[in-house]
């Protein structure tokens, strides 16, 4: 069993930055993928970024490419999402999951952290 806890959300002005963290308790296997998603009420979740736990290969949605960076620290069992040049349309609840593929279904998921970007 793995529990995920996100943190780092908040209110920021457009153009600002936030660093989200996703801390995992329990073992994550090299074959796992850690995804960040975001969701606004009454909409489908949107894939944001992912990283392969073993190889560290990263993937991004076109909407965040060049602005967001995903990384991992195996020693801390943590995945980060550095978000720069934030835009109002980035406002959402952000959560991480453990999956078997990019943007894949939840094996485990966290509760989320709210990001609000003001214009």
mmCIF file of C-alpha atoms in Angstrom:
data_model
loop_
_atom_site.group_PDB
_atom_site.id
_atom_site.type_symbol
_atom_site.label_atom_id
_atom_site.label_comp_id
_atom_site.label_asym_id
_atom_site.label_seq_id
_atom_site.Cartn_x
_atom_site.Cartn_y
_atom_site.Cartn_z
ATOM 1 C CA UNK A 1 0.000 0.000 0.000
ATOM 2 C CA UNK A 2 1.283 3.440 -0.960
ATOM 3 C CA UNK A 3 -0.087 6.710 0.341
ATOM 4 C CA UNK A 4 0.548 9.930 -1.555
ATOM 5 C CA UNK A 5 0.489 13.400 -0.056
ATOM 6 C CA UNK A 6 0.640 16.526 -2.172
ATOM 7 C CA UNK A 7 1.643 19.941 -0.918
ATOM 8 C CA UNK A 8 2.807 23.293 -2.202
ATOM 9 C CA UNK A 9 -0.360 24.686 -3.695
ATOM 10 C CA UNK A 10 -1.603 28.173 -3.039
ATOM 11 C CA UNK A 11 -2.553 31.506 -4.523
ATOM 12 C CA UNK A 12 -0.112 33.155 -6.909
ATOM 13 C CA UNK A 13 -0.228 35.955 -9.427
ATOM 14 C CA UNK A 14 0.064 35.266 -13.125
ATOM 15 C CA UNK A 15 3.697 34.902 -14.071
ATOM 16 C CA UNK A 16 4.589 33.512 -10.672
ATOM 17 C CA UNK A 17 5.898 30.123 -9.643
ATOM 18 C CA UNK A 18 4.985 27.285 -7.319
ATOM 19 C CA UNK A 19 6.697 24.040 -6.398
ATOM 20 C CA UNK A 20 4.385 21.110 -5.759
ATOM 21 C CA UNK A 21 5.540 18.007 -3.926
ATOM 22 C CA UNK A 22 4.131 14.504 -3.949
ATOM 23 C CA UNK A 23 5.514 12.426 -1.097
ATOM 24 C CA UNK A 24 4.965 8.695 -1.171
ATOM 25 C CA UNK A 25 4.912 6.443 1.851
ATOM 26 C CA UNK A 26 5.545 2.893 0.842
ATOM 27 C CA UNK A 27 7.534 1.356 -1.938
ATOM 28 C CA UNK A 28 7.361 2.614 -5.502
ATOM 29 C CA UNK A 29 8.664 0.167 -8.073
ATOM 30 C CA UNK A 30 10.924 1.028 -10.972
ATOM 31 C CA UNK A 31 8.181 0.024 -13.374
ATOM 32 C CA UNK A 32 5.808 2.609 -11.930
ATOM 33 C CA UNK A 33 5.007 5.972 -13.435
ATOM 34 C CA UNK A 34 4.171 8.960 -11.296
ATOM 35 C CA UNK A 35 1.708 11.291 -12.975
ATOM 36 C CA UNK A 36 0.532 14.777 -12.115
ATOM 37 C CA UNK A 37 -3.020 15.593 -13.125
ATOM 38 C CA UNK A 38 -5.182 18.639 -12.606
ATOM 39 C CA UNK A 39 -8.900 18.973 -12.412
ATOM 40 C CA UNK A 40 -11.442 21.739 -12.235
ATOM 41 C CA UNK A 41 -15.028 21.164 -11.156
ATOM 42 C CA UNK A 42 -17.288 19.472 -13.693
ATOM 43 C CA UNK A 43 -14.433 18.759 -16.092
ATOM 44 C CA UNK A 44 -12.423 15.663 -16.858
ATOM 45 C CA UNK A 45 -9.027 15.477 -15.268
ATOM 46 C CA UNK A 46 -6.210 16.746 -17.420
ATOM 47 C CA UNK A 47 -2.838 15.094 -17.680
ATOM 48 C CA UNK A 48 -0.039 17.504 -16.783
ATOM 49 C CA UNK A 49 3.252 15.633 -16.534
ATOM 50 C CA UNK A 50 4.733 12.309 -15.615
ATOM 51 C CA UNK A 51 8.008 10.655 -14.764
ATOM 52 C CA UNK A 52 9.100 7.040 -14.883
ATOM 53 C CA UNK A 53 10.250 6.159 -11.398
ATOM 54 C CA UNK A 54 13.045 3.911 -12.564
ATOM 55 C CA UNK A 55 14.517 5.655 -15.599
ATOM 56 C CA UNK A 56 13.466 9.199 -14.774
ATOM 57 C CA UNK A 57 12.097 9.806 -18.269
ATOM 58 C CA UNK A 58 9.688 12.718 -18.307
ATOM 59 C CA UNK A 59 6.601 13.592 -20.319
ATOM 60 C CA UNK A 60 4.545 16.784 -20.503
ATOM 61 C CA UNK A 61 1.241 17.997 -21.793
ATOM 62 C CA UNK A 62 1.645 20.543 -24.556
ATOM 63 C CA UNK A 63 -0.123 23.132 -22.416
ATOM 64 C CA UNK A 64 2.658 23.111 -19.818
ATOM 65 C CA UNK A 65 5.713 22.225 -21.862
ATOM 66 C CA UNK A 66 8.481 24.729 -21.304
ATOM 67 C CA UNK A 67 6.882 26.089 -18.126
ATOM 68 C CA UNK A 68 6.590 23.054 -15.834
ATOM 69 C CA UNK A 69 9.312 20.631 -14.814
ATOM 70 C CA UNK A 70 8.747 17.261 -13.171
ATOM 71 C CA UNK A 71 11.511 15.603 -11.191
ATOM 72 C CA UNK A 72 11.966 12.952 -8.560
ATOM 73 C CA UNK A 73 14.127 12.345 -5.519
ATOM 74 C CA UNK A 74 14.283 8.627 -4.904
ATOM 75 C CA UNK A 75 15.920 9.061 -1.521
ATOM 76 C CA UNK A 76 12.978 11.126 -0.332
ATOM 77 C CA UNK A 77 10.356 9.111 -2.234
ATOM 78 C CA UNK A 78 9.154 12.407 -3.626
ATOM 79 C CA UNK A 79 8.129 13.754 -7.010
ATOM 80 C CA UNK A 80 8.173 17.481 -7.635
ATOM 81 C CA UNK A 81 6.370 19.686 -10.094
ATOM 82 C CA UNK A 82 8.054 23.033 -10.572
ATOM 83 C CA UNK A 83 5.561 25.383 -12.165
ATOM 84 C CA UNK A 84 6.845 28.629 -13.653
ATOM 85 C CA UNK A 85 5.173 31.421 -15.597
ATOM 86 C CA UNK A 86 1.811 30.392 -14.245
ATOM 87 C CA UNK A 87 -1.335 31.453 -16.057
ATOM 88 C CA UNK A 88 -4.910 31.814 -14.814
ATOM 89 C CA UNK A 89 -5.851 28.762 -16.870
ATOM 90 C CA UNK A 90 -3.492 26.706 -14.707
ATOM 91 C CA UNK A 91 -5.921 27.140 -11.806
ATOM 92 C CA UNK A 92 -7.040 23.682 -10.691
ATOM 93 C CA UNK A 93 -6.741 21.004 -8.072
ATOM 94 C CA UNK A 94 -3.463 19.196 -8.714
ATOM 95 C CA UNK A 95 -2.896 15.624 -7.643
ATOM 96 C CA UNK A 96 -0.392 12.867 -8.252
ATOM 97 C CA UNK A 97 -0.954 9.211 -8.861
ATOM 98 C CA UNK A 98 1.024 6.034 -9.175
ATOM 99 C CA UNK A 99 0.212 4.211 -12.388
ATOM 100 C CA UNK A 100 1.635 1.664 -14.766
ATOM 101 C CA UNK A 101 1.770 4.029 -17.736
ATOM 102 C CA UNK A 102 1.803 7.659 -18.803
ATOM 103 C CA UNK A 103 -1.458 9.287 -17.787
ATOM 104 C CA UNK A 104 -2.666 5.938 -16.632
ATOM 105 C CA UNK A 105 -5.329 4.845 -14.189
ATOM 106 C CA UNK A 106 -4.776 5.250 -10.487
ATOM 107 C CA UNK A 107 -3.115 2.486 -8.595
ATOM 108 C CA UNK A 108 -2.773 5.012 -5.811
ATOM 109 C CA UNK A 109 -3.572 8.704 -5.745
ATOM 110 C CA UNK A 110 -3.302 11.610 -3.380
ATOM 111 C CA UNK A 111 -5.905 14.052 -2.128
ATOM 112 C CA UNK A 112 -4.674 16.959 -4.177
ATOM 113 C CA UNK A 113 -3.503 20.503 -3.600
ATOM 114 C CA UNK A 114 -5.270 23.589 -4.906
ATOM 115 C CA UNK A 115 -3.468 26.005 -7.196
ATOM 116 C CA UNK A 116 -5.082 29.347 -7.916
ATOM 117 C CA UNK A 117 -3.532 31.807 -10.342
ATOM 118 C CA UNK A 118 -4.896 35.337 -10.333
ATOM 119 C CA UNK A 119 -4.718 37.599 -13.349
#
